[in-house]
CSV table of C-alpha atoms (C1' of nucleotides) in Angstrom, one decimal:
chain,number,residue,atom,x,y,z
A,1,UNK,CA,127.0,69.2,124.6
A,2,UNK,CA,125.6,70.2,121.2
A,3,UNK,CA,127.4,69.6,117.9
A,4,UNK,CA,129.6,72.5,116.5
A,5,UNK,CA,127.6,75.3,114.9
A,6,UNK,CA,129.5,75.3,111.5
A,7,UNK,CA,126.6,77.1,109.9
A,8,UNK,CA,127.3,80.2,111.9
A,9,UNK,CA,131.0,79.9,111.5
A,10,UNK,CA,130.5,79.7,107.8
A,11,UNK,CA,128.6,82.9,107.8
A,12,UNK,CA,131.0,84.8,110.0
A,13,UNK,CA,134.4,83.6,108.8
A,14,UNK,CA,134.5,85.0,105.2
A,15,UNK,CA,133.6,88.4,106.5
A,16,UNK,CA,136.4,88.1,109.1
A,17,UNK,CA,139.0,87.1,106.5
A,18,UNK,CA,137.8,89.8,104.3
A,19,UNK,CA,138.4,92.3,107.1
A,20,UNK,CA,141.9,91.0,107.7
A,21,UNK,CA,142.9,91.3,104.1
A,22,UNK,CA,141.4,94.7,103.7
A,23,UNK,CA,143.3,95.9,106.7
A,24,UNK,CA,146.5,94.5,105.3
A,25,UNK,CA,145.9,96.4,102.1
A,26,UNK,CA,145.1,99.6,103.8
A,27,UNK,CA,148.2,99.3,105.9
A,28,UNK,CA,150.4,98.8,102.9
A,29,UNK,CA,148.8,101.7,101.1
A,30,UNK,CA,149.3,103.9,104.1
A,31,UNK,CA,153.0,103.3,104.0
A,32,UNK,CA,153.2,103.6,100.2
A,33,UNK,CA,153.8,100.0,99.5
A,34,UNK,CA,152.5,98.1,96.5
A,35,UNK,CA,151.0,94.6,96.8
A,36,UNK,CA,154.1,92.9,95.6
A,37,UNK,CA,156.3,94.6,98.1
A,38,UNK,CA,153.9,93.7,100.9
A,39,UNK,CA,153.8,90.1,99.7
A,40,UNK,CA,157.6,89.9,99.5
A,41,UNK,CA,158.2,91.3,103.0
A,42,UNK,CA,155.6,88.9,104.4
A,43,UNK,CA,157.2,86.0,102.7
A,44,UNK,CA,160.6,86.9,104.0
A,45,UNK,CA,159.3,87.3,107.5
A,46,UNK,CA,157.6,83.9,107.4
A,47,UNK,CA,160.1,81.8,105.5
A,48,UNK,CA,163.2,83.7,106.7
A,49,UNK,CA,166.2,84.6,104.7
A,50,UNK,CA,166.3,83.4,101.1
A,51,UNK,CA,168.2,84.1,97.9
A,52,UNK,CA,167.0,86.6,95.3
A,53,UNK,CA,166.1,83.7,93.0
A,54,UNK,CA,164.0,82.0,95.6
A,55,UNK,CA,162.2,85.2,96.3
A,56,UNK,CA,161.5,85.5,92.5
A,57,UNK,CA,160.0,82.1,92.5
A,58,UNK,CA,157.8,82.8,95.5
A,59,UNK,CA,156.5,86.1,94.1
A,60,UNK,CA,156.2,84.8,90.6
A,61,UNK,CA,158.4,87.6,89.2
A,62,UNK,CA,161.3,87.4,86.9
A,63,UNK,CA,164.7,87.7,88.4
A,64,UNK,CA,165.1,91.1,86.9
A,65,UNK,CA,161.9,92.4,88.4
A,66,UNK,CA,163.0,90.9,91.7
A,67,UNK,CA,166.2,92.8,91.7
A,68,UNK,CA,164.2,96.0,91.5
A,69,UNK,CA,161.8,94.7,94.2
A,70,UNK,CA,164.7,94.2,96.6
A,71,UNK,CA,166.0,97.6,95.7
A,72,UNK,CA,162.8,99.2,96.7
A,73,UNK,CA,162.5,97.3,100.0
A,74,UNK,CA,166.1,97.9,100.8
A,75,UNK,CA,165.7,101.6,100.2
A,76,UNK,CA,162.9,101.6,102.7
A,77,UNK,CA,165.0,99.7,105.2
A,78,UNK,CA,162.6,96.8,105.4
A,79,UNK,CA,165.1,94.3,103.9
A,80,UNK,CA,168.8,93.7,103.8
A,81,UNK,CA,171.1,92.1,101.2
A,82,UNK,CA,173.6,89.7,102.6
A,83,UNK,CA,176.2,88.1,100.4
A,84,UNK,CA,176.2,84.3,100.5
A,85,UNK,CA,179.7,83.3,101.8
A,86,UNK,CA,179.4,79.8,100.1
A,87,UNK,CA,178.4,81.1,96.6
A,88,UNK,CA,179.4,84.6,95.8
A,89,UNK,CA,177.0,84.9,92.9
A,90,UNK,CA,174.1,84.6,95.2
A,91,UNK,CA,172.5,87.3,97.3
A,92,UNK,CA,170.6,86.4,100.4
A,93,UNK,CA,167.7,88.7,101.3
A,94,UNK,CA,166.4,88.9,104.9
A,95,UNK,CA,163.8,91.0,106.6
A,96,UNK,CA,165.1,93.6,108.9
A,97,UNK,CA,163.9,92.8,112.4
A,98,UNK,CA,163.1,96.4,113.4
A,99,UNK,CA,160.5,97.3,110.8
A,100,UNK,CA,160.1,100.9,109.8
A,101,UNK,CA,158.6,103.3,112.3
A,102,UNK,CA,155.9,104.3,109.9
A,103,UNK,CA,154.7,100.7,109.5
A,104,UNK,CA,154.6,100.4,113.3
A,105,UNK,CA,152.4,103.5,113.4
A,106,UNK,CA,150.1,102.2,110.8
A,107,UNK,CA,149.6,99.0,112.7
A,108,UNK,CA,149.0,100.8,116.0
A,109,UNK,CA,145.2,101.1,115.7
A,110,UNK,CA,144.8,97.5,114.9
A,111,UNK,CA,147.0,96.5,117.9
A,112,UNK,CA,144.9,98.7,120.2
A,113,UNK,CA,141.5,97.5,119.0
A,114,UNK,CA,142.4,93.9,118.9
A,115,UNK,CA,144.0,94.1,122.4
A,116,UNK,CA,140.6,95.1,123.6
A,117,UNK,CA,139.0,92.1,121.9
A,118,UNK,CA,141.5,89.7,123.5
A,119,UNK,CA,141.3,91.4,126.9
A,120,UNK,CA,137.8,90.1,127.4
A,121,UNK,CA,138.8,86.5,126.8
A,122,UNK,CA,139.3,83.9,129.5
A,123,UNK,CA,142.6,82.1,129.7
A,124,UNK,CA,141.0,79.0,128.1
A,125,UNK,CA,139.7,81.1,125.3
A,126,UNK,CA,143.1,82.7,124.7
A,127,UNK,CA,144.6,79.2,124.6
A,128,UNK,CA,142.0,78.0,122.1
A,129,UNK,CA,142.5,81.1,119.9
A,130,UNK,CA,146.3,80.8,120.1
A,131,UNK,CA,146.2,77.2,119.1
A,132,UNK,CA,143.9,78.0,116.2
A,133,UNK,CA,146.2,80.7,114.9
A,134,UNK,CA,149.1,78.4,115.2
A,135,UNK,CA,147.4,75.7,113.1
A,136,UNK,CA,145.7,78.0,110.6
A,137,UNK,CA,148.9,79.9,109.6
A,138,UNK,CA,150.5,76.9,108.0
A,139,UNK,CA,147.2,76.0,106.4
A,140,UNK,CA,147.1,79.3,104.6
A,141,UNK,CA,150.6,78.8,103.4
A,142,UNK,CA,149.8,75.4,102.1
A,143,UNK,CA,146.8,77.0,100.3
A,144,UNK,CA,149.1,79.6,98.8
A,145,UNK,CA,151.4,76.8,97.4
A,146,UNK,CA,148.3,75.1,96.0
A,147,UNK,CA,147.1,78.2,94.3
A,148,UNK,CA,150.6,78.9,92.8
A,149,UNK,CA,151.0,75.3,91.6
A,150,UNK,CA,147.6,75.4,90.0
A,151,UNK,CA,148.6,78.1,87.6
B,149,UNK,CA,143.2,78.5,136.3
B,150,UNK,CA,146.2,80.3,135.2
B,151,UNK,CA,146.2,83.8,133.7
B,152,UNK,CA,146.0,84.1,129.9
B,153,UNK,CA,149.3,83.4,128.0
B,154,UNK,CA,149.4,86.7,126.1
B,155,UNK,CA,153.1,86.2,125.5
B,156,UNK,CA,152.6,83.2,123.3
B,157,UNK,CA,149.6,84.8,121.6
B,158,UNK,CA,151.8,87.8,120.8
B,159,UNK,CA,154.4,85.5,119.2
B,160,UNK,CA,151.9,83.5,117.1
B,161,UNK,CA,149.4,86.2,116.1
B,162,UNK,CA,151.5,88.4,113.8
B,163,UNK,CA,152.6,85.3,111.8
B,164,UNK,CA,149.0,84.3,111.5
B,165,UNK,CA,147.8,87.7,110.2
B,166,UNK,CA,150.7,87.7,107.8
B,167,UNK,CA,149.6,84.4,106.4
B,168,UNK,CA,146.0,85.5,106.0
B,169,UNK,CA,147.1,88.7,104.1
B,170,UNK,CA,149.6,86.8,102.0
B,171,UNK,CA,146.9,84.3,101.0
B,172,UNK,CA,144.6,87.1,100.1
B,173,UNK,CA,147.2,88.7,97.9
B,174,UNK,CA,148.0,85.3,96.2
B,175,UNK,CA,144.3,84.7,95.6
B,176,UNK,CA,143.9,88.1,94.0
B,177,UNK,CA,147.0,87.6,91.8
B,178,UNK,CA,145.8,84.2,90.7
B,179,UNK,CA,142.6,85.7,89.3
B,180,UNK,CA,144.4,88.7,87.9
B,181,UNK,CA,143.1,91.3,90.2
B,182,UNK,CA,145.1,94.3,91.4
B,183,UNK,CA,145.1,95.4,95.0
B,184,UNK,CA,142.7,98.2,94.5
B,185,UNK,CA,140.2,95.9,92.8
B,186,UNK,CA,140.5,93.5,95.6
B,187,UNK,CA,140.0,96.2,98.2
B,188,UNK,CA,137.0,97.6,96.4
B,189,UNK,CA,135.2,94.2,96.1
B,190,UNK,CA,136.0,93.5,99.8
B,191,UNK,CA,134.6,96.9,100.8
B,192,UNK,CA,131.4,96.4,98.8
B,193,UNK,CA,130.9,92.9,100.3
B,194,UNK,CA,131.4,94.2,103.8
B,195,UNK,CA,129.5,97.5,103.6
B,196,UNK,CA,127.0,96.6,101.0
B,197,UNK,CA,125.8,98.7,98.1
B,198,UNK,CA,127.1,102.2,97.9
B,199,UNK,CA,127.5,105.1,95.4
B,200,UNK,CA,130.4,105.5,93.1
B,201,UNK,CA,131.4,108.6,95.2
B,202,UNK,CA,131.3,106.7,98.4
B,203,UNK,CA,133.5,104.0,97.0
B,204,UNK,CA,135.9,106.6,95.8
B,205,UNK,CA,136.1,107.9,99.4
B,206,UNK,CA,136.6,104.4,100.8
B,207,UNK,CA,139.4,103.5,98.3
B,208,UNK,CA,141.0,107.0,98.4
B,209,UNK,CA,140.8,107.3,94.7
B,210,UNK,CA,139.5,110.2,92.6
B,211,UNK,CA,136.0,109.8,91.2
B,212,UNK,CA,137.5,109.5,87.8
B,213,UNK,CA,139.7,106.6,88.7
B,214,UNK,CA,136.8,105.0,90.5
B,215,UNK,CA,134.7,105.0,87.4
B,216,UNK,CA,137.5,103.0,85.7
B,217,UNK,CA,137.7,100.8,88.8
B,218,UNK,CA,134.0,100.0,88.6
B,219,UNK,CA,134.4,99.4,84.8
B,220,UNK,CA,137.0,96.8,85.5
B,221,UNK,CA,135.0,95.0,88.2
B,222,UNK,CA,131.8,95.1,86.2
B,223,UNK,CA,133.6,93.6,83.1
B,224,UNK,CA,134.6,90.8,85.4
B,225,UNK,CA,131.1,90.3,86.6
B,226,UNK,CA,132.1,90.9,90.2
B,227,UNK,CA,130.0,94.1,90.6
B,228,UNK,CA,126.9,95.6,89.2
B,229,UNK,CA,125.9,99.2,88.5
B,230,UNK,CA,122.4,100.1,89.7
B,231,UNK,CA,120.9,103.5,88.9
B,232,UNK,CA,119.7,105.3,92.0
B,233,UNK,CA,115.9,105.9,91.6
B,234,UNK,CA,116.0,108.8,94.0
B,235,UNK,CA,118.8,110.7,92.3
B,236,UNK,CA,119.5,109.9,88.7
B,237,UNK,CA,122.9,111.4,88.8
B,238,UNK,CA,124.1,108.7,91.2
B,239,UNK,CA,125.2,105.2,90.5
B,240,UNK,CA,124.9,102.6,93.1
B,241,UNK,CA,127.5,99.8,93.0
B,242,UNK,CA,126.9,96.4,94.6
B,243,UNK,CA,128.8,93.2,94.7
B,244,UNK,CA,127.4,90.4,92.7
B,245,UNK,CA,126.4,87.6,95.1
B,246,UNK,CA,127.6,84.7,92.9
B,247,UNK,CA,131.2,85.6,92.6
B,248,UNK,CA,133.2,84.5,89.6
B,249,UNK,CA,133.9,80.8,89.3
B,250,UNK,CA,137.6,81.4,89.0
B,251,UNK,CA,137.6,83.2,92.3
B,252,UNK,CA,135.8,80.2,93.8
B,253,UNK,CA,138.4,77.9,92.4
B,254,UNK,CA,141.2,80.0,93.8
B,255,UNK,CA,139.7,79.9,97.3
B,256,UNK,CA,139.1,76.1,97.2
B,257,UNK,CA,142.5,75.0,98.7
B,258,UNK,CA,142.1,77.4,101.6
B,259,UNK,CA,138.6,76.1,102.2
B,260,UNK,CA,139.7,72.6,102.3
B,261,UNK,CA,142.7,73.1,104.5
B,262,UNK,CA,140.9,75.2,107.0
B,263,UNK,CA,138.0,72.9,107.1
B,264,UNK,CA,140.5,70.3,108.3
B,265,UNK,CA,141.7,72.7,111.1
B,266,UNK,CA,138.1,73.4,112.2
B,267,UNK,CA,137.1,69.8,112.1
B,268,UNK,CA,139.4,68.9,115.0
B,269,UNK,CA,137.7,71.5,117.3
B,270,UNK,CA,135.1,70.8,119.9
B,271,UNK,CA,131.8,72.6,119.8
B,272,UNK,CA,132.9,74.9,122.6
B,273,UNK,CA,136.1,75.8,120.7
B,274,UNK,CA,134.1,76.5,117.5
B,275,UNK,CA,131.9,78.8,119.5
B,276,UNK,CA,134.9,80.6,121.0
B,277,UNK,CA,136.4,81.0,117.6
B,278,UNK,CA,133.2,82.1,116.0
B,279,UNK,CA,132.7,84.8,118.6
B,280,UNK,CA,136.2,86.0,118.2
B,281,UNK,CA,135.8,86.3,114.4
B,282,UNK,CA,132.6,88.1,114.9
B,283,UNK,CA,134.2,90.7,117.2
B,284,UNK,CA,137.5,91.0,115.4
B,285,UNK,CA,136.1,91.8,112.0
B,286,UNK,CA,134.6,95.2,113.1
B,287,UNK,CA,137.8,95.9,115.1
B,288,UNK,CA,139.8,95.6,111.8
B,289,UNK,CA,137.4,97.9,110.1
B,290,UNK,CA,137.7,100.4,112.8
B,291,UNK,CA,141.5,100.2,112.5
B,292,UNK,CA,141.1,100.8,108.7
B,293,UNK,CA,139.1,103.9,109.4
B,294,UNK,CA,141.8,105.1,111.9
B,295,UNK,CA,144.6,104.5,109.4
B,296,UNK,CA,142.7,106.4,106.7
B,297,UNK,CA,141.9,109.3,108.9
B,298,UNK,CA,145.5,109.5,110.1
B,299,UNK,CA,146.6,110.4,106.6
C,88,DG,C1',112.9,129.4,84.5
C,89,DC,C1',117.9,130.4,85.3
C,90,DT,C1',121.9,129.7,87.6
C,91,DA,C1',124.7,127.2,90.8
C,92,DA,C1',126.1,122.9,92.8
C,93,DT,C1',126.6,117.9,92.6
C,94,DA,C1',127.7,113.0,90.6
C,95,DT,C1',129.6,110.5,87.2
C,96,DC,C1',132.0,109.9,83.1
C,97,DT,C1',135.8,110.8,79.4
C,98,DG,C1',140.4,112.4,77.1
C,99,DC,C1',145.0,113.0,78.0
C,100,DA,C1',149.3,112.4,80.1
C,101,DC,C1',152.2,110.5,83.5
C,102,DT,C1',154.2,107.3,86.9
C,103,DC,C1',155.7,103.0,88.2
C,104,DA,C1',156.2,98.1,88.2
C,105,DT,C1',157.3,94.6,85.2
C,106,DG,C1',159.0,91.6,81.2
C,107,DC,C1',162.6,90.8,78.1
C,108,DA,C1',167.1,90.5,76.5
C,109,DG,C1',171.8,91.1,77.2
C,110,DA,C1',175.8,92.0,80.5
C,111,DT,C1',178.6,90.7,84.4
C,112,DA,C1',180.4,87.8,87.8
C,113,DA,C1',181.0,83.4,90.0
C,114,DT,C1',180.8,78.4,90.0
C,115,DG,C1',181.0,73.7,88.0
C,116,DT,C1',182.7,70.4,84.5
C,117,DT,C1',185.8,68.1,81.6
D,232,DA,C1',192.8,75.8,81.5
D,233,DA,C1',188.7,76.4,78.6
D,234,DC,C1',183.9,76.2,78.3
D,235,DA,C1',179.2,75.8,79.9
D,236,DT,C1',176.0,76.9,83.5
D,237,DT,C1',174.0,79.6,87.1
D,238,DA,C1',172.8,84.0,89.8
D,239,DT,C1',172.1,88.6,89.8
D,240,DC,C1',172.0,93.0,87.8
D,241,DT,C1',171.1,96.8,84.0
D,242,DG,C1',168.9,99.1,79.7
D,243,DC,C1',165.0,99.6,77.2
D,244,DA,C1',160.2,99.3,76.2
D,245,DT,C1',155.5,98.3,77.4
D,246,DG,C1',151.2,98.3,79.9
D,247,DA,C1',148.1,99.1,83.7
D,248,DG,C1',146.3,102.2,87.0
D,249,DT,C1',145.8,106.8,88.3
D,250,DG,C1',145.4,112.0,88.6
D,251,DC,C1',143.8,116.0,86.5
D,252,DA,C1',140.8,118.8,84.0
D,253,DG,C1',136.9,119.3,81.4
D,254,DA,C1',132.3,117.3,79.6
D,255,DT,C1',127.7,115.8,80.5
D,256,DA,C1',123.6,114.9,83.1
D,257,DT,C1',120.8,115.7,87.1
D,258,DT,C1',119.2,118.1,91.1
D,259,DA,C1',118.8,122.2,94.3
D,260,DG,C1',118.2,127.2,95.2
D,261,DC,C1',116.5,131.7,94.2
DNA sequence: GCTAATATCTGCACTCATGCAGATAATGTT
DNA sequence: AACATTATCTGCATGAGTGCAGATATTAGC
């Protein structure tokens, strides 16, 4: 068995990440969402319910701007405000499970085209890919923390 | 050999894509770039040099707004204007190969953490992943086209 | 050569997200 | 019970990105 071909990976991977990010931006634009809104929803989906203040910290916005952010997302039905029973000053924000229909429509092409890519894979390959995705996702989130802390 | 576990993939994959997009947004924000600027640079890197008008079509902006977009990117040194020798009305825009140092810094954490993920893979796994990235990138770009055309 | 069409650029105005500062409500502290 | 602290929200102002319409330069057609 030969050693891993990291050179080829290094050539392919940046273009791949680029494509994923571009697709994310195109999707957001298609449903009329700005980058902050997209980021906030993604953060809430990943980390789960959090307070308005925590969301402000994650996004780097002031608490005032975050209030407006939540207003926008709530108006779109992407997010829900839940009063914190333990501390009635606080507002918990959570992503609504059934995301908007328009968002679903915008993601349909990617779903279809990627399903075709995955369909050609063997069971072993799917297992390899799944494990990679499982490990890479936290790595990206750690990198996000590092970027934020560096500022 | 069992059949591919698409159920698990379906559970893991959206969170992974979410993480990639979030990281892209955080990176852009860290270097003070807006979503359009990020999208434009990514498009130029992927598709290579193109005219101002073509970039306008890709981004969905008017030609006027695109002029300002190119101004911003050029001021940052991310992009270069090249006069078209065949048609002197036209301006070709191309990504500068040596991207800004600050962008490189912002990507460093991701590089490091992902290198660790890839380091644990066998040569076969790297090959599987590389092939997937190679096939998925065009799929995302096709999806982008589909989203754009649908509007 | 003259006119029409095309590509990019510029002036102006507008929208929208955001920061800032103060207001309101709730909790903790003594 | 009074006061300080904390969390979210609101009013106002600002700035960045964008559309629109017209200007300029170049090419194509007759």
